CSV table of C-alpha atoms and ligand atoms in Angstrom, one decimal:
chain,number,residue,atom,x,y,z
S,1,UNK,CA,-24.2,-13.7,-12.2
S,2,UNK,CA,-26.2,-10.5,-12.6
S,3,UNK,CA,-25.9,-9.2,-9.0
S,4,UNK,CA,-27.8,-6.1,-9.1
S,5,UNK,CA,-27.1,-4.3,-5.9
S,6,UNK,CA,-24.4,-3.4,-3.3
S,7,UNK,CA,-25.9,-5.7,-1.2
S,8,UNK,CA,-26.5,-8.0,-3.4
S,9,UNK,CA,-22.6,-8.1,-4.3
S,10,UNK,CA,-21.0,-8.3,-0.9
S,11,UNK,CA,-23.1,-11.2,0.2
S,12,UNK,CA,-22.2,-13.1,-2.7
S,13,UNK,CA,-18.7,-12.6,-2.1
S,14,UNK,CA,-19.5,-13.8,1.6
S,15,UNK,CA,-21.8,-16.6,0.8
S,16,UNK,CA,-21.5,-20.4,2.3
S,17,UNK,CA,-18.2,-19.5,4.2
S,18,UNK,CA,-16.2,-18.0,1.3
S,19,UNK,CA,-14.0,-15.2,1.8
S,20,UNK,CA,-11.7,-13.0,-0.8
S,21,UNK,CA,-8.0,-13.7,-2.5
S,22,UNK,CA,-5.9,-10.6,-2.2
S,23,UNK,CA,-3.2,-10.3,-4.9
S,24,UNK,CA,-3.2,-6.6,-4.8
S,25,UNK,CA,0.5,-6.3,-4.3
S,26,UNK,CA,2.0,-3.5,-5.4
S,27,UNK,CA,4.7,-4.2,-8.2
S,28,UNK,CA,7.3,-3.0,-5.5
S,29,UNK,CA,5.9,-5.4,-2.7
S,30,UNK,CA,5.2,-8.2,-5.7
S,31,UNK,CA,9.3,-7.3,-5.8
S,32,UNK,CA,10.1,-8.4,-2.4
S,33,UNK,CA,7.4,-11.6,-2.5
S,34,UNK,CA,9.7,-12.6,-5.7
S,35,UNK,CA,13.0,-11.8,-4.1
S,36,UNK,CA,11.9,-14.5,-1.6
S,37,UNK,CA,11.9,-17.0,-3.9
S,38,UNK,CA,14.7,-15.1,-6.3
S,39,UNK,CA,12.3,-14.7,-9.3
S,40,UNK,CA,12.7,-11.8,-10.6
S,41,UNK,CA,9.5,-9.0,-10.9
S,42,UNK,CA,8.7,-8.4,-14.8
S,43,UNK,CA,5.0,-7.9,-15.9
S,44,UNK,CA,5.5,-11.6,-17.3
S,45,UNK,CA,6.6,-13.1,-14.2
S,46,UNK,CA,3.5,-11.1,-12.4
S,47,UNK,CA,1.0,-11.6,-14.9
S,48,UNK,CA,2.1,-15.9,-14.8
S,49,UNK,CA,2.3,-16.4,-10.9
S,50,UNK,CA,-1.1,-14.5,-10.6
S,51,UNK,CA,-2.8,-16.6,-14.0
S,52,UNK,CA,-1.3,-19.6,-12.1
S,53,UNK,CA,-3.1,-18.7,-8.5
S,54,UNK,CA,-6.6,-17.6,-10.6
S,55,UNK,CA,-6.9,-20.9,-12.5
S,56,UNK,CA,-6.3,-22.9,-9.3
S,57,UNK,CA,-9.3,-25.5,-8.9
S,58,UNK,CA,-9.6,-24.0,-5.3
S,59,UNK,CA,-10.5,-20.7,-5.9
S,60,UNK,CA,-14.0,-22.7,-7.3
S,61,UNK,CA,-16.4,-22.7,-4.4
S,62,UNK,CA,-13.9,-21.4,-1.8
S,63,UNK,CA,-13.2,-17.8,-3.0
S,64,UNK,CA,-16.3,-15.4,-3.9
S,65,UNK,CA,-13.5,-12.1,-4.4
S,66,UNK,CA,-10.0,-11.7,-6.1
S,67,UNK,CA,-8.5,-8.2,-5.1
S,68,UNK,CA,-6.4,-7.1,-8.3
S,69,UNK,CA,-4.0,-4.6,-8.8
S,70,UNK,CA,-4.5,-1.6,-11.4
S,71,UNK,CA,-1.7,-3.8,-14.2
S,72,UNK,CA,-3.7,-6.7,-13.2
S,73,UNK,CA,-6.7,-6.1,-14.3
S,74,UNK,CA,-5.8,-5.1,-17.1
S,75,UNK,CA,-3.6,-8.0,-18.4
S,76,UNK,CA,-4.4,-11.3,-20.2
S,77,UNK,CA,-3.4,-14.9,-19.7
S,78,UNK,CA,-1.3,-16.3,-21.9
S,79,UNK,CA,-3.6,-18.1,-24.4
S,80,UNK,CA,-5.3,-14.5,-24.5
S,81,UNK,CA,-8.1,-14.6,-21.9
S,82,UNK,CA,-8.5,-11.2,-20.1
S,83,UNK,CA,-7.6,-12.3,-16.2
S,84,UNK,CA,-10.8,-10.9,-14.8
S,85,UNK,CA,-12.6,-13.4,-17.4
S,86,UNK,CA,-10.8,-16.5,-15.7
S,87,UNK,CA,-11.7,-15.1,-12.1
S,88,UNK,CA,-15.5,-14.6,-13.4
S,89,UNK,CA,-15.5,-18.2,-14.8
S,90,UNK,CA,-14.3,-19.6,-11.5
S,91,UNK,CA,-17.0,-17.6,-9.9
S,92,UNK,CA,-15.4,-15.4,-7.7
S,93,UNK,CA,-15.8,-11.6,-8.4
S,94,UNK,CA,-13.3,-9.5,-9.6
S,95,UNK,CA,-12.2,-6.4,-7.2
S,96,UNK,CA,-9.4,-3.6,-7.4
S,97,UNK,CA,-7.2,-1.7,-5.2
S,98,UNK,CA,-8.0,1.9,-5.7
S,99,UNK,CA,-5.8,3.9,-3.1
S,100,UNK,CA,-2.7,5.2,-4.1
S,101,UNK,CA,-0.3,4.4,-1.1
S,102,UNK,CA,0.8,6.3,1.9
S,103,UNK,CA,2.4,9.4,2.9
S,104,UNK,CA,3.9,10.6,6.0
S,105,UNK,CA,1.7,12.9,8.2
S,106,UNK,CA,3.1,16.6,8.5
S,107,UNK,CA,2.8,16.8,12.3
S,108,UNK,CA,3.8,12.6,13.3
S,109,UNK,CA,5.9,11.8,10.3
S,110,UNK,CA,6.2,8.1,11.8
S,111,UNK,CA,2.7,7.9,10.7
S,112,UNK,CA,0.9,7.7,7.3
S,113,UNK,CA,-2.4,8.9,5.6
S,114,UNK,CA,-3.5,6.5,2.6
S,115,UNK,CA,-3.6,8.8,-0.1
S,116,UNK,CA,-5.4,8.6,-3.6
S,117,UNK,CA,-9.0,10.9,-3.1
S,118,UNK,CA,-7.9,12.6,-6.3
S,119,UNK,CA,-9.5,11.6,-9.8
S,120,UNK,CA,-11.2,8.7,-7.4
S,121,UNK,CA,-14.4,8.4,-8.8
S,122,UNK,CA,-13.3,8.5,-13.3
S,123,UNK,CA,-10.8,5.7,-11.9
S,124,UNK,CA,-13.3,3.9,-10.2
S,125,UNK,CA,-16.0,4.6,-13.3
S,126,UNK,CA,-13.6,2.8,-15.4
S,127,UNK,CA,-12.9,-0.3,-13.6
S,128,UNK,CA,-16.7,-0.3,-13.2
S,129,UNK,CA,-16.8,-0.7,-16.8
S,130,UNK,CA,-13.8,-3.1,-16.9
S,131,UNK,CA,-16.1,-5.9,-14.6
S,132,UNK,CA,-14.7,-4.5,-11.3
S,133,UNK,CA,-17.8,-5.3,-8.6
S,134,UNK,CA,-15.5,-3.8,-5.3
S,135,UNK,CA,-12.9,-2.0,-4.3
S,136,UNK,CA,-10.2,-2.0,-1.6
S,137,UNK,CA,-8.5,1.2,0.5
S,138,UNK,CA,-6.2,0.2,3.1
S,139,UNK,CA,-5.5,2.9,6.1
S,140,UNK,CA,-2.5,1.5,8.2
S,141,UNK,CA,-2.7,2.3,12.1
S,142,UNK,CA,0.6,1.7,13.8
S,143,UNK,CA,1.4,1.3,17.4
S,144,UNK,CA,4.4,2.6,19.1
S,145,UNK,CA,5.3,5.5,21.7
S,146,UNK,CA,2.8,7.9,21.8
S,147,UNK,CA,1.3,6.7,18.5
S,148,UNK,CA,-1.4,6.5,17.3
S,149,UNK,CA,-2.3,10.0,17.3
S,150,UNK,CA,-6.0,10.6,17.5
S,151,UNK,CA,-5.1,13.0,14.0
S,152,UNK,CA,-4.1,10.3,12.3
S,153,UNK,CA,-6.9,7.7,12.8
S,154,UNK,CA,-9.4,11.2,12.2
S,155,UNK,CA,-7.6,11.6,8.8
S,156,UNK,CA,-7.6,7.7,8.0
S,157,UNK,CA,-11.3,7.0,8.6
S,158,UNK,CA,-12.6,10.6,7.1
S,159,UNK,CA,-10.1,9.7,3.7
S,160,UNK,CA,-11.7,5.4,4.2
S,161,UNK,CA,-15.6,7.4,4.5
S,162,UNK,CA,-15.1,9.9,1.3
S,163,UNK,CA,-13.5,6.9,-0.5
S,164,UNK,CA,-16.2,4.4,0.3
S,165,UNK,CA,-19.1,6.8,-1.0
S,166,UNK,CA,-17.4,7.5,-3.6
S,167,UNK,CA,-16.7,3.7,-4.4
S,168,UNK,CA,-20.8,3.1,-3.8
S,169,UNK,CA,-21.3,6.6,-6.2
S,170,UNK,CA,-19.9,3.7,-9.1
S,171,UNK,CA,-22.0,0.7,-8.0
S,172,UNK,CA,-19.1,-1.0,-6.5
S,173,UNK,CA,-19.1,-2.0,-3.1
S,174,UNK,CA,-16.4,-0.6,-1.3
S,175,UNK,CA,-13.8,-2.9,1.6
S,176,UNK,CA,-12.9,-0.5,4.4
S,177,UNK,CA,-9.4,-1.7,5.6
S,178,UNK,CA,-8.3,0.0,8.6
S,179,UNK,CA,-5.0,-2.0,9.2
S,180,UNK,CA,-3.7,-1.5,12.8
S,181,UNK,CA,-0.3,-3.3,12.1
S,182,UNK,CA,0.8,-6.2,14.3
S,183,UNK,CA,4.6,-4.8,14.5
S,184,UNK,CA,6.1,-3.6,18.0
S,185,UNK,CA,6.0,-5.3,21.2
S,186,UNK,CA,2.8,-3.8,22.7
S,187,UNK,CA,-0.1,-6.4,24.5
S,188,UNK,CA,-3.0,-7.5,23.5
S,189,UNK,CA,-4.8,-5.0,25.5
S,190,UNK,CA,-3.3,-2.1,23.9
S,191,UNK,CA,-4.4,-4.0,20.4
S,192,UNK,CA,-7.5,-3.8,21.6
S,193,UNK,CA,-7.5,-0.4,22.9
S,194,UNK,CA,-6.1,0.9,19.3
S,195,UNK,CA,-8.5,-1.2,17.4
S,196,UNK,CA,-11.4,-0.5,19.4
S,197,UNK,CA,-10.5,3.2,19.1
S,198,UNK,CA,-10.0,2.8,15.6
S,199,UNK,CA,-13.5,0.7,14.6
S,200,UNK,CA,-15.8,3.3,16.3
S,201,UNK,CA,-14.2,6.5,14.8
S,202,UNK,CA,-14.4,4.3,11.2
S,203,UNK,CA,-18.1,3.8,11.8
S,204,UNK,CA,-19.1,7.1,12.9
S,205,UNK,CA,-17.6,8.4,9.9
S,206,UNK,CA,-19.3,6.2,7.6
S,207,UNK,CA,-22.2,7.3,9.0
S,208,UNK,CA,-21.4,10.7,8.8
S,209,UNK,CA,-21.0,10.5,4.8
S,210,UNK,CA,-24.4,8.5,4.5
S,211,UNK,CA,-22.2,5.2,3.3
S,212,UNK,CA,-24.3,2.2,2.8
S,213,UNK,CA,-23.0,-0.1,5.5
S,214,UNK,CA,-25.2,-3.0,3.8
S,215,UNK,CA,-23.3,-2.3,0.3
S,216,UNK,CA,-19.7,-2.2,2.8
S,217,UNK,CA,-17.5,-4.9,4.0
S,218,UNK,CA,-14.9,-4.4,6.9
S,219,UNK,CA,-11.7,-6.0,6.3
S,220,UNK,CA,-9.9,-5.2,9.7
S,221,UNK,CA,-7.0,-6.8,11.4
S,222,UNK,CA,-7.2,-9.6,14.5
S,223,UNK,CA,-6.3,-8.6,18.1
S,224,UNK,CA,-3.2,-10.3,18.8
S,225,UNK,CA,-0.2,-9.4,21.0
S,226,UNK,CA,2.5,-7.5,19.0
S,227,UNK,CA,4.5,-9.1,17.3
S,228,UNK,CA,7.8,-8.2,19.1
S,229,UNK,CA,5.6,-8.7,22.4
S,230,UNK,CA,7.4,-11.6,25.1
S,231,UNK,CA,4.3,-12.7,25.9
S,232,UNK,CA,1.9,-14.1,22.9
S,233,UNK,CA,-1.8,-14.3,23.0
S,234,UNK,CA,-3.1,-17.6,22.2
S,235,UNK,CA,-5.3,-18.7,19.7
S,236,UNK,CA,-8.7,-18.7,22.3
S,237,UNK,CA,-7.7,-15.4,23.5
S,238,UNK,CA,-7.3,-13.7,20.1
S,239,UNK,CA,-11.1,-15.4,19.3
S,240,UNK,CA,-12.4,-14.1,22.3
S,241,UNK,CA,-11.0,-10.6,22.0
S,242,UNK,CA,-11.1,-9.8,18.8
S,243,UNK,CA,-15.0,-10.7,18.3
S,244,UNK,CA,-16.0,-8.4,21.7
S,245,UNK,CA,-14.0,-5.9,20.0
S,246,UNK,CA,-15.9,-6.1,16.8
S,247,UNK,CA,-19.3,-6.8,18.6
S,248,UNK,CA,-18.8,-3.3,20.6
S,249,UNK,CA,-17.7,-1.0,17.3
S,250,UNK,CA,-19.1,-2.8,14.6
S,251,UNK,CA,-23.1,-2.7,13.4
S,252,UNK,CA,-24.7,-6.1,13.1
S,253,UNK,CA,-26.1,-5.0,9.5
S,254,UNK,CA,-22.9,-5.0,7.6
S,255,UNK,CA,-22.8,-8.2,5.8
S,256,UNK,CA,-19.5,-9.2,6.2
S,257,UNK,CA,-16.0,-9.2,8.1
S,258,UNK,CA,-13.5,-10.5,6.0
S,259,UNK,CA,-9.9,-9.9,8.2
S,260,UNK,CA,-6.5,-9.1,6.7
S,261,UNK,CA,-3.7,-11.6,7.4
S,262,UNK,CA,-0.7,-8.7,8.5
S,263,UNK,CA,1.3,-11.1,8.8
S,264,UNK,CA,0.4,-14.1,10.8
S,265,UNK,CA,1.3,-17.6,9.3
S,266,UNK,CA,-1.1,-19.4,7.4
S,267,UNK,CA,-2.4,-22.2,9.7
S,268,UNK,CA,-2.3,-19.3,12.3
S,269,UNK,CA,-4.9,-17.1,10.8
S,270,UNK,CA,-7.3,-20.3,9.6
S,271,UNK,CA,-6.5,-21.0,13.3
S,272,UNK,CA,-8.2,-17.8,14.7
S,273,UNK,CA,-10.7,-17.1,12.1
S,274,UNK,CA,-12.5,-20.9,12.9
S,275,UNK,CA,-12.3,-20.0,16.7
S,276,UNK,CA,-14.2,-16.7,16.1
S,277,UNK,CA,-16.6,-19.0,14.3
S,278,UNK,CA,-17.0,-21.4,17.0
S,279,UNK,CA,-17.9,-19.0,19.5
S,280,UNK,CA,-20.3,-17.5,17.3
S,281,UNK,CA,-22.9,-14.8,18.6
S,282,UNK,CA,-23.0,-12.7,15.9
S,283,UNK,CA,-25.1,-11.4,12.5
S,284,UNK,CA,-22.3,-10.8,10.0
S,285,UNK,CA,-20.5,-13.7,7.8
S,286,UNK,CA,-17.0,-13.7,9.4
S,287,UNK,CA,-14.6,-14.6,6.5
S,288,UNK,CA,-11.0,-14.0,5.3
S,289,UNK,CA,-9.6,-11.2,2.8
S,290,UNK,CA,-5.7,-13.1,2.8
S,291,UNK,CA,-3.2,-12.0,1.2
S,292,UNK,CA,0.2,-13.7,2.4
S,293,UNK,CA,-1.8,-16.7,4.1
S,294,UNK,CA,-3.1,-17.6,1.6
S,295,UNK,CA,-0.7,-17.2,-1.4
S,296,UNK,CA,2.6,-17.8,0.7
S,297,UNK,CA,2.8,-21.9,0.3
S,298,UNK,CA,1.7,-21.3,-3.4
S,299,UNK,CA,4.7,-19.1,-3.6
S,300,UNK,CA,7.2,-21.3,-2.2
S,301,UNK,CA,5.8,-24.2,-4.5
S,302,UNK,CA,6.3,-22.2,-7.1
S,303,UNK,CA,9.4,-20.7,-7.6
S,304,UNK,CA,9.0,-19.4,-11.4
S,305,UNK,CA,8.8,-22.6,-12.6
S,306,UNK,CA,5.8,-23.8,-15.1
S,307,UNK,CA,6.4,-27.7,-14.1
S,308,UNK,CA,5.6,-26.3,-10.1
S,309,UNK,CA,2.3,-24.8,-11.4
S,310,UNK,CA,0.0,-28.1,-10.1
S,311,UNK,CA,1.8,-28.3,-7.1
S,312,UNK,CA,1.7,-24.4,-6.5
S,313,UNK,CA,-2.0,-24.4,-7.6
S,314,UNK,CA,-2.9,-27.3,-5.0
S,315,UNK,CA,-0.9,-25.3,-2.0
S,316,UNK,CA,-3.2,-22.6,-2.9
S,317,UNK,CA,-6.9,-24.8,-3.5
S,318,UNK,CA,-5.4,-25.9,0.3
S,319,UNK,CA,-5.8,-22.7,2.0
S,320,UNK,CA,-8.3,-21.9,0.1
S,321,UNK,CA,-10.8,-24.7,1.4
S,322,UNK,CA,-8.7,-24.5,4.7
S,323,UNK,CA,-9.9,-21.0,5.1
S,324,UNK,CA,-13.6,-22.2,4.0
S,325,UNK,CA,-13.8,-24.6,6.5
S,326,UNK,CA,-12.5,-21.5,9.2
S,327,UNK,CA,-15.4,-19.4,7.7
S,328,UNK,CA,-18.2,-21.7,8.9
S,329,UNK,CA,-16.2,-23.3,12.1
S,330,UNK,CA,-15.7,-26.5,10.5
S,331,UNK,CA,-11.7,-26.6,10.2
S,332,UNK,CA,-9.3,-28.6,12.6
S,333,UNK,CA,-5.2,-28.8,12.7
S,334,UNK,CA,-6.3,-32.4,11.7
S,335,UNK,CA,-7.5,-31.2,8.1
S,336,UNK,CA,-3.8,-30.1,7.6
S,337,UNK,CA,-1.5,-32.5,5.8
O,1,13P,P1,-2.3,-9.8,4.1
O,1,13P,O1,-3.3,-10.8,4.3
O,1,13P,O2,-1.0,-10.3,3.5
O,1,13P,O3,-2.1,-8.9,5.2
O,1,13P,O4,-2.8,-8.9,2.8
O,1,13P,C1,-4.1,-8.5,2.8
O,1,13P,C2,-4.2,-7.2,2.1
O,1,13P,O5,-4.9,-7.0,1.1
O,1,13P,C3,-3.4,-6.1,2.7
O,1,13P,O6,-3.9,-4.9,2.3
């Protein structure tokens, strides 16, 4: 694969309807993902469950990204192949989380502002040399009572601009992930309202810092209802809403949307995604960057166990083709065993 340019890179990872495998867990949110299924959370465990998920036959043809985590990509299978190698040889592109978390902001403390500027550009130099092609930074937007402040999205999409540049500076294209979380109870309209709010002061930004939008993929959340909300938005109307909120905020020359799951069940965020593509009416390659929805039947499969690896692999070369299908408007509830 000798992908030369930004643009080159992110619409490889894009191409024919495939989308990107996010296994960028912290270890303490690997921690509660194993609680589920009362495995415990040793480097072992992590390094097997994630081997398991990269050697899956699905992540061939269906997945052109894997998002790692910092012990990730540095760790080998257990027969002594570096991970990234298996996740080049399935030819998917290897990618790293490189912000550091969140931290309350001093004037709303019920918000957060992704941290991890500091030392940015030697960490990102290094995975560069390691075979990382992108990067990931997550801002989370919440929703509430007089949140969110128009501070806190500033802060989010200035820290998501400097971050991206910087990502680009290292010939790695960088995923902007402004996360507006699906918790509370609030409408659809006021997801929209947030989101919209959220995707224009992103954009500016970018603009502002001279990013590359055509080296830059957008990995945003849906509009849905909340997920507290009495009254849920069906699948049509999430379509609907969610693409004329991306149409209005988001330029048609980036090459590709690939959305966050947040939280929505598997067949529920296939569901929407091959709606959105459906409807159609727009330049980008609408994918999937899943994290849970993809990896959560994989999971359940699994259990720790090494005679559930074929079963867990299969649940996960599923969602993977599943969410292929989505990507190009071909998928129906009838493609679901
Ligand atoms: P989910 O799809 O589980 O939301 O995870 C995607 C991700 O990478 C969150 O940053």
């Amino acid at each position: 694969m000798a992908l030369e340019s930004l643009e080159e890179i992110a619409t490889y990872i894009v191409a024919d309807g495939k989308g990107i495998l996010a296994t960028d867990e912290s270890n303490p949110t690997c921690g509660k993902r194993f609680d589920s299924i009362g495995v415990e959370s040793t480097e072992e465990n992590r390094r097997d469950y994630r081997e398991m998920l990269f050697r899956a036959e699905g992540v061939k043809n269906n997945v052109g990204g894997v998002i790692l985590f910092d012990e990730t990509i540095r760790q080998k299978a257990r027969d002594g192949t570096p991970l990234v190698d298996l996740i080049t040889s399935q030819g998917a592109l290897p990618g790293i989380k490189v912000d550091k978390g969140l931290k309350p902001l001093d004037d709303s403390p019920e918000e957060t502002v992704t941290q991890g500027l500091d030392g940015l550009s030697e960490r990102c130099s290094e995975y560069e040399k390691m075979g990382a092609k992108f990067a990931k930074w997550r801002a989370v937007i919440k929703i509430g009572d007089g949140i969110p402040t128009d501070d806190c999205i500033n802060q989010n999409m200035e820290a998501l601009s400097k971050y991206a540049k910087i990502v680009q500076f290292n010939k790695m294209v960088p995923i902007v992930e402004p996360e507006v979380l699906m918790e509370g109870n609030h409408s659809i309209e006021r997801c929209f309202e947030v989101n919209s709010k959220t995707l224009n002061s992103l954009f500016n930004c970018l603009d502002k810092h001279q990013v590359n939008i055509k080296g830059t993929l957008l990995k945003p959340s849906m509009v849905t209802s909340g997920k507290d909300a009495e009254n849920q938005a069906g699948v049509e109307e999430v379509a609907e809403q969610t693409l004329k909120c991306l149409l209005d905020n988001v330029p048609a020359d980036i090459p590709g949307i690939t959305f966050l799951s947040g939280g929505q069940s598997d067949i529920d965020a296939t569901a929407h995604l091959d709606a959105m593509n459906k409807i159609g009416g727009f330049d980008w390659k609408l994918s999937f960057s899943y994290g849970r929805a993809l990896q959560q039947p994989a999971l359940k499969a699994w259990l720790g166990k090494d005679e559930n690896i074929e079963a867990a692999q299969q649940a996960l070369s599923h969602r993977a083709l599943m969410n292929k299908k989505a990507a190009t408007g071909e998928w129906s509830q009838s493609l679901e065993k």
